[in-house]
């Protein structure tokens, strides 16, 4: 949920569940214009798209659930983003920074710098262990 992944690292069931439950809206532009369907986003033709701020926290929760599934698997396969220590620390900072008040106020804001979705295949490495 946030980038193109090699097939062994792609958890379609988990990704589909997070996308369906949250019903995210995606835009081509940071001001919330140029609405894109999920199907358009999943084609991978955009380097950066924009969405609500709640996507950021859901992305972090998605990665942690993916890590837990891999840890409980007989053959854990994870991508470079899910394994990245700096990204894990970033998620911790994002989730611990939210109070009830700040979370509510950010739910309808856009990411001003964009949320990268479905980046080019060579940007992700997938390996076992």
Short mmCIF file of C-alpha atoms in Angstrom, two decimals:
data_model
loop_
_atom_site.label_atom_id
_atom_site.label_comp_id
_atom_site.label_asym_id
_atom_site.label_seq_id
_atom_site.Cartn_x
_atom_site.Cartn_y
_atom_site.Cartn_z
CA UNK A 1 0.00 0.00 0.00
CA UNK A 2 2.10 2.85 -1.37
CA UNK A 3 4.35 1.50 -4.07
CA UNK A 4 4.69 -1.06 -6.79
CA UNK A 5 6.19 -4.29 -5.43
CA UNK A 6 7.66 -7.42 -6.99
CA UNK A 7 5.07 -10.22 -6.93
CA UNK A 8 6.64 -12.24 -4.06
CA UNK A 9 6.38 -9.18 -1.77
CA UNK A 10 2.89 -8.08 -2.79
CA UNK A 11 0.17 -9.04 -0.30
CA UNK A 12 -2.94 -8.46 -2.42
CA UNK A 13 -5.37 -9.58 0.28
CA UNK A 14 -3.93 -7.22 2.90
CA UNK A 15 -3.62 -4.32 0.46
CA UNK A 16 -7.18 -4.76 -0.83
CA UNK A 17 -8.51 -4.89 2.73
CA UNK A 18 -6.84 -1.62 3.77
CA UNK A 19 -7.91 0.15 0.59
CA UNK A 20 -11.53 -1.06 0.85
CA UNK A 21 -12.00 -0.29 4.55
CA UNK A 22 -10.57 3.21 4.27
CA UNK A 23 -12.11 4.18 0.91
CA UNK A 24 -9.36 6.69 0.12
CA UNK A 25 -9.75 9.46 -2.43
CA UNK A 26 -6.75 10.22 -4.65
CA UNK A 27 -5.89 13.36 -6.62
CA UNK A 28 -3.41 14.27 -9.32
CA UNK A 29 -2.74 17.71 -7.79
CA UNK A 30 -1.94 18.86 -4.24
CA UNK A 31 -4.95 21.20 -4.07
CA UNK A 32 -7.35 18.25 -4.31
CA UNK A 33 -8.04 18.57 -8.03
CA UNK A 34 -7.86 15.95 -10.73
CA UNK A 35 -9.54 13.13 -8.81
CA UNK A 36 -8.21 9.69 -9.73
CA UNK A 37 -9.90 6.32 -9.38
CA UNK A 38 -8.13 3.52 -7.54
CA UNK A 39 -7.84 1.72 -10.88
CA UNK A 40 -6.00 4.72 -12.39
CA UNK A 41 -3.67 4.86 -9.38
CA UNK A 42 -2.92 1.15 -9.56
CA UNK A 43 -1.79 1.40 -13.19
CA UNK A 44 1.38 3.01 -11.81
CA UNK A 45 1.52 5.86 -14.32
CA UNK A 46 2.04 8.57 -11.68
CA UNK A 47 5.24 9.17 -9.72
CA UNK A 48 3.34 11.16 -7.06
CA UNK A 49 -0.33 11.49 -6.26
CA UNK A 50 -2.13 13.15 -3.36
CA UNK A 51 -4.57 11.88 -0.75
CA UNK A 52 -5.97 12.63 2.71
CA UNK A 53 -3.56 12.71 5.66
CA UNK A 54 -5.18 9.61 7.17
CA UNK A 55 -3.52 7.58 4.42
CA UNK A 56 -0.15 8.18 6.09
CA UNK A 57 -1.15 6.57 9.37
CA UNK A 58 -2.95 3.72 7.60
CA UNK A 59 0.16 3.11 5.49
CA UNK A 60 2.24 2.70 8.67
CA UNK A 61 -0.30 0.32 10.21
CA UNK A 62 -0.41 -1.65 6.96
CA UNK A 63 3.39 -2.09 6.98
CA UNK A 64 3.39 -3.25 10.59
CA UNK A 65 0.67 -5.78 9.90
CA UNK A 66 2.70 -6.96 6.92
CA UNK A 67 5.76 -7.38 9.18
CA UNK A 68 3.72 -9.38 11.69
CA UNK A 69 2.36 -11.66 8.97
CA UNK A 70 5.90 -12.23 7.66
CA UNK A 71 7.23 -12.97 11.16
CA UNK A 72 4.53 -15.61 11.61
CA UNK A 73 5.10 -17.10 8.17
CA UNK A 74 7.22 -20.13 7.33
CA UNK A 75 8.72 -18.19 4.42
CA UNK A 76 8.85 -14.49 5.27
CA UNK A 77 9.34 -12.26 2.23
CA UNK A 78 9.46 -8.48 2.70
CA UNK A 79 10.29 -5.48 0.55
CA UNK A 80 12.96 -2.86 1.23
CA UNK A 81 10.50 -0.22 2.51
CA UNK A 82 8.89 -2.58 5.03
CA UNK A 83 12.36 -3.58 6.29
CA UNK A 84 13.82 -0.05 6.36
CA UNK A 85 14.72 1.04 9.91
CA UNK A 86 14.43 4.77 9.08
CA UNK A 87 10.95 4.21 7.68
CA UNK A 88 9.93 2.26 10.79
CA UNK A 89 11.19 5.10 13.01
CA UNK A 90 9.34 7.60 10.81
CA UNK A 91 6.10 5.64 11.32
CA UNK A 92 6.65 5.60 15.07
CA UNK A 93 7.07 9.40 15.07
CA UNK A 94 3.96 9.87 12.91
CA UNK A 95 1.75 7.69 15.09
CA UNK A 96 3.01 8.95 18.45
CA UNK A 97 2.72 12.60 17.39
CA UNK A 98 -1.05 12.38 16.94
CA UNK A 99 -3.33 13.38 19.77
CA UNK A 100 -7.09 13.03 19.48
CA UNK A 101 -7.35 16.74 18.62
CA UNK A 102 -4.55 16.82 16.06
CA UNK A 103 -5.70 13.60 14.41
CA UNK A 104 -9.20 14.95 13.90
CA UNK A 105 -7.88 18.20 12.45
CA UNK A 106 -5.60 16.43 9.96
CA UNK A 107 -8.18 13.99 8.64
CA UNK A 108 -9.32 16.34 5.90
CA UNK A 109 -5.99 17.96 5.07
CA UNK A 110 -3.93 16.96 2.05
CA UNK A 111 -0.29 15.98 2.07
CA UNK A 112 1.36 19.09 0.69
CA UNK A 113 4.37 17.17 -0.60
CA UNK A 114 2.43 14.25 -1.99
CA UNK A 115 2.11 10.62 -1.12
CA UNK A 116 4.09 8.49 -3.58
CA UNK A 117 1.97 5.65 -4.91
CA UNK A 118 3.13 2.85 -7.21
CA UNK A 119 6.66 4.05 -7.85
CA UNK A 120 8.72 2.37 -10.55
CA UNK A 121 9.44 -1.37 -10.08
CA UNK A 122 13.20 -0.97 -9.72
CA UNK A 123 12.72 1.15 -6.58
CA UNK A 124 11.74 -1.84 -4.44
CA UNK A 125 13.82 -4.86 -3.55
CA UNK A 126 12.17 -8.05 -2.34
CA UNK A 127 13.93 -10.80 -0.37
CA UNK A 128 13.36 -13.63 2.08
CA UNK A 129 14.34 -13.80 5.71
#
